[in-house]
Coordinates of C-alpha atoms in Angstrom, one line a residue:
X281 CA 35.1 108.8 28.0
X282 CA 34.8 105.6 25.6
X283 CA 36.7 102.9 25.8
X284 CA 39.1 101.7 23.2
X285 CA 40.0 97.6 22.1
X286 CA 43.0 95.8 21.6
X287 CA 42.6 92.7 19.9
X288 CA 44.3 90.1 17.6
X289 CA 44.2 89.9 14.0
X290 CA 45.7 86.6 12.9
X291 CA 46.2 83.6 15.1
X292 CA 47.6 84.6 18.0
X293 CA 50.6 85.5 19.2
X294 CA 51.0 88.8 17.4
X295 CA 52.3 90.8 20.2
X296 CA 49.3 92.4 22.2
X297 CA 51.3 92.3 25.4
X298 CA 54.1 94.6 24.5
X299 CA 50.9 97.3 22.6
X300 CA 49.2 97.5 25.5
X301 CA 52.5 97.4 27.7
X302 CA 53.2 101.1 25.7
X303 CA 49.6 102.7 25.3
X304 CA 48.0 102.0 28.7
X305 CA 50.4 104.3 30.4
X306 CA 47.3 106.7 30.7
X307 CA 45.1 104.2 31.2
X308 CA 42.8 103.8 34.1
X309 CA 41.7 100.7 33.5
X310 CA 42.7 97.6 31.2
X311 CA 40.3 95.1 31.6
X312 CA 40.6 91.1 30.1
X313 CA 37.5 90.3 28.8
X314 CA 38.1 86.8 27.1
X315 CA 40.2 82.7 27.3
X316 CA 42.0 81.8 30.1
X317 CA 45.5 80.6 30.8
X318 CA 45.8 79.5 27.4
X319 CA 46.5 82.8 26.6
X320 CA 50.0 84.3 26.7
X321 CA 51.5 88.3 26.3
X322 CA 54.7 88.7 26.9
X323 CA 56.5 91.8 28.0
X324 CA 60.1 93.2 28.0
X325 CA 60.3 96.7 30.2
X326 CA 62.4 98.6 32.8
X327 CA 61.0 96.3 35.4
X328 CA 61.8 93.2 33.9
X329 CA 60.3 90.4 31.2
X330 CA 56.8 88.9 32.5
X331 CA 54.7 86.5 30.9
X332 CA 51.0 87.2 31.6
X333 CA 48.6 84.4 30.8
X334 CA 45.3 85.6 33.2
X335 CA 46.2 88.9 34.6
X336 CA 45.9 92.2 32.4
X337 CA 49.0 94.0 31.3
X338 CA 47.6 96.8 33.2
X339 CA 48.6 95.4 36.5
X340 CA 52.5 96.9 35.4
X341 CA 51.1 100.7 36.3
X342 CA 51.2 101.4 39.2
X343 CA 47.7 104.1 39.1
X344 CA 45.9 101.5 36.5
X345 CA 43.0 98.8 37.8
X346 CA 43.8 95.5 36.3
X347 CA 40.7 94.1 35.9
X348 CA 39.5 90.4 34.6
X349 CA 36.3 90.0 33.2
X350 CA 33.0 87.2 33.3
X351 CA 34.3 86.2 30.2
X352 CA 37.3 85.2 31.0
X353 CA 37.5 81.5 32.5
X354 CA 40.3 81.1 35.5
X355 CA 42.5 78.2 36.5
X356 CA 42.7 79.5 40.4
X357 CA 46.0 77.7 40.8
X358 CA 47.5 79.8 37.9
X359 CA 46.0 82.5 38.9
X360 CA 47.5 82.4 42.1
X361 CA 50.8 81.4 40.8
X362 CA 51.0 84.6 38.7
X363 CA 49.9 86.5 41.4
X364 CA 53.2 85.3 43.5
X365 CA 55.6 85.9 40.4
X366 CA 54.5 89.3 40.6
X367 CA 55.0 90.0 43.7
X368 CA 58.5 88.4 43.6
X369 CA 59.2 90.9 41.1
X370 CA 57.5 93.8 43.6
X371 CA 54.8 94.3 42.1
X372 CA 51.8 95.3 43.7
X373 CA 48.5 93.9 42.8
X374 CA 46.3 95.3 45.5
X375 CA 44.6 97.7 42.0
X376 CA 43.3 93.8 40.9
X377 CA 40.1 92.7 40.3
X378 CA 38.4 89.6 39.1
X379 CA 34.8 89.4 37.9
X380 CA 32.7 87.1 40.9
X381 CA 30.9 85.7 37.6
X382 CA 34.3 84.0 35.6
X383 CA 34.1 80.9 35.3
X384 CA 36.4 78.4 37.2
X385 CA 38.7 75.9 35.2
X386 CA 38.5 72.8 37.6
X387 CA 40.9 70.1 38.0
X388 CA 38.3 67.6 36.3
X389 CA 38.0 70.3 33.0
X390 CA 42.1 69.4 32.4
X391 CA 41.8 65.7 33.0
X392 CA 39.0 65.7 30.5
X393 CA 40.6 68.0 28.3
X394 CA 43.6 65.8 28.2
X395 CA 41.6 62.3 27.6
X396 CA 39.6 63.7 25.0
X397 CA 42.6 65.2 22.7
X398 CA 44.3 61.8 23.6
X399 CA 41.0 60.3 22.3
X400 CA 41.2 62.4 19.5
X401 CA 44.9 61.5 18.8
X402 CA 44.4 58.0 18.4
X403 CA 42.1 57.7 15.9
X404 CA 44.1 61.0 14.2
X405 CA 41.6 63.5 14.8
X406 CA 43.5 65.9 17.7
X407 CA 42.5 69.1 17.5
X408 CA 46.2 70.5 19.3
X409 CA 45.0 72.3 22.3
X410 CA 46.6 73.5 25.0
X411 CA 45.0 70.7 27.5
X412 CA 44.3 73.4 30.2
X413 CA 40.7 72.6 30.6
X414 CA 39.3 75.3 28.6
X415 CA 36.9 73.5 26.0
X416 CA 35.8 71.6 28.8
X417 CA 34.9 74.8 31.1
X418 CA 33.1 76.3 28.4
X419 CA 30.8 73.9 28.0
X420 CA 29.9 73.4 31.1
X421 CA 29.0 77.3 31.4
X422 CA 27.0 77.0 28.5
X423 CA 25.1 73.7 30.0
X424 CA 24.3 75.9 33.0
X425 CA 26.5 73.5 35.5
X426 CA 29.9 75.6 35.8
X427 CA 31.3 76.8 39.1
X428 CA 32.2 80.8 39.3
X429 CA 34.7 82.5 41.2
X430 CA 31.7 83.6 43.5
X431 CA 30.7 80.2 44.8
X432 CA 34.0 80.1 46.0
X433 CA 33.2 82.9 48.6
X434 CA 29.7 80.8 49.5
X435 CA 31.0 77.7 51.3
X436 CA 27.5 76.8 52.6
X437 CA 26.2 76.1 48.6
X438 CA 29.6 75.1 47.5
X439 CA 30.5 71.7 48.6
X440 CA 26.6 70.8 47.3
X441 CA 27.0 72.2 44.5
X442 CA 30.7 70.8 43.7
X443 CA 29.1 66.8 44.6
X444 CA 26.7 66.8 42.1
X445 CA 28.8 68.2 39.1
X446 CA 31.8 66.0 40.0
X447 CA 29.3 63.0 40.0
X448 CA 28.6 63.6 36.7
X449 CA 32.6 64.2 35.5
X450 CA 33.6 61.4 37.3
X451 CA 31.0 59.1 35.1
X452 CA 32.4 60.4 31.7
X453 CA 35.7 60.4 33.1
X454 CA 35.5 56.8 34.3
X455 CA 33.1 55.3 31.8
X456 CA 33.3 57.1 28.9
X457 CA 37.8 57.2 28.9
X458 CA 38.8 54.6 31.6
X459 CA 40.2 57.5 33.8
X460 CA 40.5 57.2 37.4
X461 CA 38.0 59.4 39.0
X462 CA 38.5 62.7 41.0
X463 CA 38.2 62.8 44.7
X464 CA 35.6 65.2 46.1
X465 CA 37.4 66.0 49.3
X466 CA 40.1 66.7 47.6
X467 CA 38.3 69.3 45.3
X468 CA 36.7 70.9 48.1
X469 CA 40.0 71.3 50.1
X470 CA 41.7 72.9 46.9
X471 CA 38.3 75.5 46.4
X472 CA 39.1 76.0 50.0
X473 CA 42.5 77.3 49.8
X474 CA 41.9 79.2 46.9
X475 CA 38.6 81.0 48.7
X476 CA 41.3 81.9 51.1
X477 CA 44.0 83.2 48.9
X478 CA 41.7 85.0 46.4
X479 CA 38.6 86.4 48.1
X480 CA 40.6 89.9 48.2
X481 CA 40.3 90.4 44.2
X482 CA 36.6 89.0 44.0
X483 CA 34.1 91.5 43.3
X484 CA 31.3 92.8 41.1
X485 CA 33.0 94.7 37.9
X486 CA 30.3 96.5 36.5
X487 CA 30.3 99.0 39.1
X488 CA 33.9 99.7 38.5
X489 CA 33.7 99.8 34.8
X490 CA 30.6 101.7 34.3
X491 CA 31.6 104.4 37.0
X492 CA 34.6 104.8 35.6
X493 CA 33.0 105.6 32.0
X494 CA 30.6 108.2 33.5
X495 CA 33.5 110.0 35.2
X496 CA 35.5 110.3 32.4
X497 CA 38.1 107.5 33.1
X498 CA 40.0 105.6 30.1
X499 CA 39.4 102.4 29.5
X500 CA 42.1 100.0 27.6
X501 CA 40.1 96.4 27.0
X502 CA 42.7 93.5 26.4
X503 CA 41.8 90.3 24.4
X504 CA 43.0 87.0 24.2
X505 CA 44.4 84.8 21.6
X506 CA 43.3 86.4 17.7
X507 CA 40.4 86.8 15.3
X508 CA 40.9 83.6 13.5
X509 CA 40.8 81.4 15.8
X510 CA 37.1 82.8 17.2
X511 CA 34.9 80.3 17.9
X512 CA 32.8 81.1 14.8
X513 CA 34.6 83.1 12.3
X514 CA 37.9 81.1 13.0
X515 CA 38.9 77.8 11.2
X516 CA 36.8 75.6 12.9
X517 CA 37.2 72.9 14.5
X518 CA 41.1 74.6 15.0
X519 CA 40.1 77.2 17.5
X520 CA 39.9 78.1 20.8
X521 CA 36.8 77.7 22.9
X522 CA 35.9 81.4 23.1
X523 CA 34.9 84.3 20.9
X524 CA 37.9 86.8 20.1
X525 CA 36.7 89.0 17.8
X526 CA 35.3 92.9 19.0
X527 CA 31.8 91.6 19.3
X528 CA 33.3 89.2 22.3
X529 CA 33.9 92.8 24.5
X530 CA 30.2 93.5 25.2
X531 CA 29.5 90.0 26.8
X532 CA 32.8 89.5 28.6
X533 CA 32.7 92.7 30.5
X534 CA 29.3 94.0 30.7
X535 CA 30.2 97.3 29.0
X536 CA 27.6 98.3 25.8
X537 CA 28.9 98.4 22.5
X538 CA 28.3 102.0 22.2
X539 CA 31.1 102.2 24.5
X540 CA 34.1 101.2 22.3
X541 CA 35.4 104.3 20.4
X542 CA 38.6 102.9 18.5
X543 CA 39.4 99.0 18.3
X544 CA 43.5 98.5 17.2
X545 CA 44.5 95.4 15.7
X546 CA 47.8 94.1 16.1
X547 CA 49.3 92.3 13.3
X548 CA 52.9 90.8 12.8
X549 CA 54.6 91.6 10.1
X550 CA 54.7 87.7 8.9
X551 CA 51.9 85.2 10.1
X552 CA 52.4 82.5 12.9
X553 CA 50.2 79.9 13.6
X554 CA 50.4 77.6 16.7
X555 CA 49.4 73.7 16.5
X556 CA 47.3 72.2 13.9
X557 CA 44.9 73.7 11.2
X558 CA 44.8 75.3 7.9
X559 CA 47.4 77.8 7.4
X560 CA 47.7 79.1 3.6
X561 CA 51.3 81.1 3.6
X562 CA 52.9 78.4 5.5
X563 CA 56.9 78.1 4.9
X564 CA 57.7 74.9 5.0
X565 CA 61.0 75.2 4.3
X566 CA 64.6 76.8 5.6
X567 CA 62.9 80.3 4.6
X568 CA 59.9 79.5 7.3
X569 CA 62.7 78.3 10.1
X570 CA 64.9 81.5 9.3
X571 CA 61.6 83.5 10.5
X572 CA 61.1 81.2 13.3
X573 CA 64.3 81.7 14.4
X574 CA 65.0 85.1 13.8
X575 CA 61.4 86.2 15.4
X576 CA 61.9 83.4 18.4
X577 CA 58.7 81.6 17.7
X578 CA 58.3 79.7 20.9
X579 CA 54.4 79.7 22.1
X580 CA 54.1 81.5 25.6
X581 CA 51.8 79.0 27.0
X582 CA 52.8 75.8 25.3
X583 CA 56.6 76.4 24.5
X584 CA 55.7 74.5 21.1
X585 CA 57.4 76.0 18.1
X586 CA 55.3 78.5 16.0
X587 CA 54.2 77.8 12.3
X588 CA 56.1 80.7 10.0
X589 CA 55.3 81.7 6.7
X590 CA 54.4 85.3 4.8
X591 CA 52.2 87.8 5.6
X592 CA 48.9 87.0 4.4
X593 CA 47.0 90.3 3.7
X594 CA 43.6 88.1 2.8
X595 CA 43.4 86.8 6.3
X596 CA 44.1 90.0 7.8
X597 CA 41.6 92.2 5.6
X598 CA 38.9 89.6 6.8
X599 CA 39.9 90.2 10.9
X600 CA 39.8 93.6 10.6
X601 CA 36.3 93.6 8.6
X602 CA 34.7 91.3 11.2
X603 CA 36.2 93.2 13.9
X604 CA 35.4 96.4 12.7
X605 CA 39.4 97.6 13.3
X606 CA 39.7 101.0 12.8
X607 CA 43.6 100.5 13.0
X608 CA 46.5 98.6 12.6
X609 CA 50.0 97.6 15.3
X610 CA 52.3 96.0 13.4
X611 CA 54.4 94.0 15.2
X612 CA 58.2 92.3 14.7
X613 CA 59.2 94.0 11.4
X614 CA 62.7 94.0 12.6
X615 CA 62.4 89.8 11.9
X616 CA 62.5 90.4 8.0
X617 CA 65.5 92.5 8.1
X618 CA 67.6 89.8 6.5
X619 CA 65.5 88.5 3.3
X620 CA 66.5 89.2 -0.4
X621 CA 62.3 89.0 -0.9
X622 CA 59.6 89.4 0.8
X623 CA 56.1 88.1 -0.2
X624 CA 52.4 89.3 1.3
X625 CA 49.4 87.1 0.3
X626 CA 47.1 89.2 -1.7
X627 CA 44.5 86.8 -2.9
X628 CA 43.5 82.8 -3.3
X629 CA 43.4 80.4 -6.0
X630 CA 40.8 77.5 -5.3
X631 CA 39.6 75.2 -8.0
X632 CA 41.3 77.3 -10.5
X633 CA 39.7 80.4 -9.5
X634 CA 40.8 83.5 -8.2
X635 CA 38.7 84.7 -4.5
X636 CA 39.2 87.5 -2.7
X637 CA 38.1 86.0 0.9
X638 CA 38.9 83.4 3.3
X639 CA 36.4 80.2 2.8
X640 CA 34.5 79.0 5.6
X641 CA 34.6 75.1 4.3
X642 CA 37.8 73.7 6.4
X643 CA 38.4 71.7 3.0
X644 CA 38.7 74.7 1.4
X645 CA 41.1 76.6 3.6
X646 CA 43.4 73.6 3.1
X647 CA 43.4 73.7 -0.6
X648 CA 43.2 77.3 -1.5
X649 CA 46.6 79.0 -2.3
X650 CA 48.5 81.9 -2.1
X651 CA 48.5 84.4 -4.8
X652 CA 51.4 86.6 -3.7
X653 CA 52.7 90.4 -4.3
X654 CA 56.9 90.3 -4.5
X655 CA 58.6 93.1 -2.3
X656 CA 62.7 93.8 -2.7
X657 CA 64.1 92.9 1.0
X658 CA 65.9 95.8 2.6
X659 CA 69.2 94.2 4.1
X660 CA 69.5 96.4 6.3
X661 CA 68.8 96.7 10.4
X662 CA 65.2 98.1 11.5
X663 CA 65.9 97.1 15.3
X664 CA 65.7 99.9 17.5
X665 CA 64.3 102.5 15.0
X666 CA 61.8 105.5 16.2
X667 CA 61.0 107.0 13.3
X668 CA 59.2 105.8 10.3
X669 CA 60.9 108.0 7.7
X670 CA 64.4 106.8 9.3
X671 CA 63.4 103.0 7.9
X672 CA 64.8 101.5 5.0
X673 CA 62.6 102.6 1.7
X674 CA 62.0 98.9 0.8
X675 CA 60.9 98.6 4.5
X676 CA 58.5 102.0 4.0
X677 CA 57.4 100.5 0.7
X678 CA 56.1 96.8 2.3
X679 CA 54.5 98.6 5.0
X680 CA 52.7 101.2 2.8
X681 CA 51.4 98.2 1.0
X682 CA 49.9 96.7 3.6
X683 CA 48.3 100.2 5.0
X684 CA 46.6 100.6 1.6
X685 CA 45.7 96.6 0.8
X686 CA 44.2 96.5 4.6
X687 CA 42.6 100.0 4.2
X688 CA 43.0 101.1 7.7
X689 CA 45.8 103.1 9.4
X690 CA 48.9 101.7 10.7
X691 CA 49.2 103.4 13.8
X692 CA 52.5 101.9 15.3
X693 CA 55.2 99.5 14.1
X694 CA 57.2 97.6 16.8
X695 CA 61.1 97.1 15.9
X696 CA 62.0 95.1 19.1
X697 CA 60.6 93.3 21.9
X698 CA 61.0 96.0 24.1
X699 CA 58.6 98.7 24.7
X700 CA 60.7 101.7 23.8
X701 CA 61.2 100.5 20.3
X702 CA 58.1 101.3 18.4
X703 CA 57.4 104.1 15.7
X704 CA 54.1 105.6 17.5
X705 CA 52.6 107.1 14.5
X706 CA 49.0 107.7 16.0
X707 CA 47.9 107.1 19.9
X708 CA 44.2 106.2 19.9
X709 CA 44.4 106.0 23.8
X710 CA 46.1 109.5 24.9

């Protein structure tokens, strides 16, 4: 049985957590294969509203391994913190796992964080992150000097090992920003404790996922964060640290790309964008608050408010080309119930020209503008609706459009936050 992808296609924020909420209910195994805590899916069900930063939606059926992958980078306190929500809410989590290669996020990766986007602040350069350590981890697994999960559960190696990579912190910390330096004992202690409370979810997870695709099993694959703000393909510098896109799977989990059968994008049915960074359709304007407000645009992890403007159909064509997405999730159309018009980005003028694309040169993605494609608002409520023929006909006739202009499938279109709203119009994952 292959396994099947859920990932972003704008910036974020698009509504992953409720889609995989609703389709893993036959799946065996959803697996996190990408970010950290910087991440954030919220969900609104029968057993109550939970915001998930590290662990996988998954984790919310009861028969389904939730399962974290080497490419994800983990903040053990958070970790452990969502852990303990979850079982406030009785919620078992003995059917977790966590790869014994992720990378940990260290207390010295969010004090650097922080003093470099400070840095960055005062001479007007900040980038906007989330200043939970993940830049900071990422390059130290890429220089070959990062601590995984499975040091913690080798205490004869670890202290050694923790010494002469917080020398090195300490010195850029220190020197470099003026920052008082971080205790070893300390550090140890804290790797201590968390040896102690996690060792229980710690294990190899090839095993699990390749055994599981021999016998037949289903596997759901859950990423982080969106397609435009990948690492490459996302508007750089104004991205996260990782790779989001499809191609990000193979690495993150171990499983070959022949593997992946059917990748769904998930798409709002506006754009958001959180901090700082080129953002064409940007409303600027009562029109961009009214979405705000009406969609409640308040970023999971950071609590900052969300950038608003149209749909931008450009963007979203490019996502789904790099990604390969075979279908569509449209999320939150219920938020555009109350607009007279409604526009959708359709192409870009840049130095008096007409393109077709979304420019790599970060000048450029700050000077192009929208070309957009007017759509007749319906007035009238789509909260709650199951049906797709029981919509509004303007509402049939903006989603149609973007079916056609995207040229893949719309398989689902949310009309709440909660997971029994949503017109299922194909499952990929039954």
């Amino acid at each position: 049985m292959p396994a099947y992808a859920i990932i972003g296609g704008q910036w974020g924020d698009e509504g992953k957590g409720k889609v995989v909420d609703l389709l893993s209910e036959k799946a065996d195994i959803v697996a996190r294969f990408n970010g950290g805590n910087n991440a954030g899916h919220t969900v609104i069900n029968s057993m109550g509203n939970f915001k998930f930063h590290l662990i996988p939606v998954g984790i919310l059926r009861q028969n389904c391994i939730a399962l974290i992958g080497n490419g994800v980078v983990v903040n053990p306190d958070a970790f452990a913190a969502e852990i303990a929500t979850l079982h406030e809410s009785d919620v078992d989590t003995s059917n977790l796992i966590i790869s014994e290669k992720a990378h940990l996020i260290m207390p010295y990766h969010i004090k650097l964080d922080e003093l470099e986007e400070r840095r960055r602040s005062e001479i007007g350069e900040a980038i906007g992150t989330t200043g939970m350590g993940i830049g900071p981890v990422y390059m130290d697994k890429t220089s070959r000097i990062g601590l995984r999960m499975i040091d913690l559960l080798d205490k004869n190696t670890l202290f050694h090992k923790l010494e002469v990579v917080l020398k090195q912190k300490n010195d850029v910390i220190s020197k470099l920003y003026g920052g008082d330096p971080i205790d070893l004992g300390y550090s140890y202690e804290r790797c201590l404790v968390w040896a102690e409370e996690l060792a229980d979810y710690i294990k190899p997870i090839e095993p699990v996922l390749h055994e599981a695709l021999s016998s037949g099993k289903k596997i759901m694959l859950e990423g982080a964060q969106g397609a435009m703000l990948d690492l490459d393909h996302g508007t750089y510098p104004y991205v996260t640290s990782s790779n989001t896109v499809t191609g990000s799977i193979f690495a993150g989990t171990g499983c070959s790309p022949d593997t992946v059968n059917y990748i769904l994008g998930i798409v709002k049915s506006y754009t958001t964008r959180v901090g700082k960074g080129p953002f064409p359709t940007e409303l600027k304007d009562e029109v961009g608050k009214k979405i705000g407000d009406k969609g409640k645009e308040f970023g999971t992890v950071t609590n900052r408010s969300r950038r608003c403007g149209w749909f931008d159909a450009v963007l979203a064509k490019q996502a789904i080309i790099i990604s390969g997405i075979t279908g569509l999730a449209l999320t939150k159309i219920d938020v555009l119930d109350e607009f007279e018009e409604i526009n959708i980005c359709v192409k870009y003028e840049l130095d008096g020209k007409k393109i077709d694309y979304f420019p790599s040169s970060l000048r450029d993605q700050y000077n192009v503008k929208p070309v957009y494609k007017k759509f007749e608002g319906w007035k009238q409520t789509t909260t709650g609706i199951k049906k797709k023929e029981k919509l509004p006909k303007n509402a049939r006739k903006y989603i149609s459009f973007i079916e056609s202009f995207c040229g893949v499938k719309i398989s689902s279109i949310s009309t709440s936050p909660k997971r029994e709203d949503t017109i299922l119009l194909e499952n990929p994952f039954k």
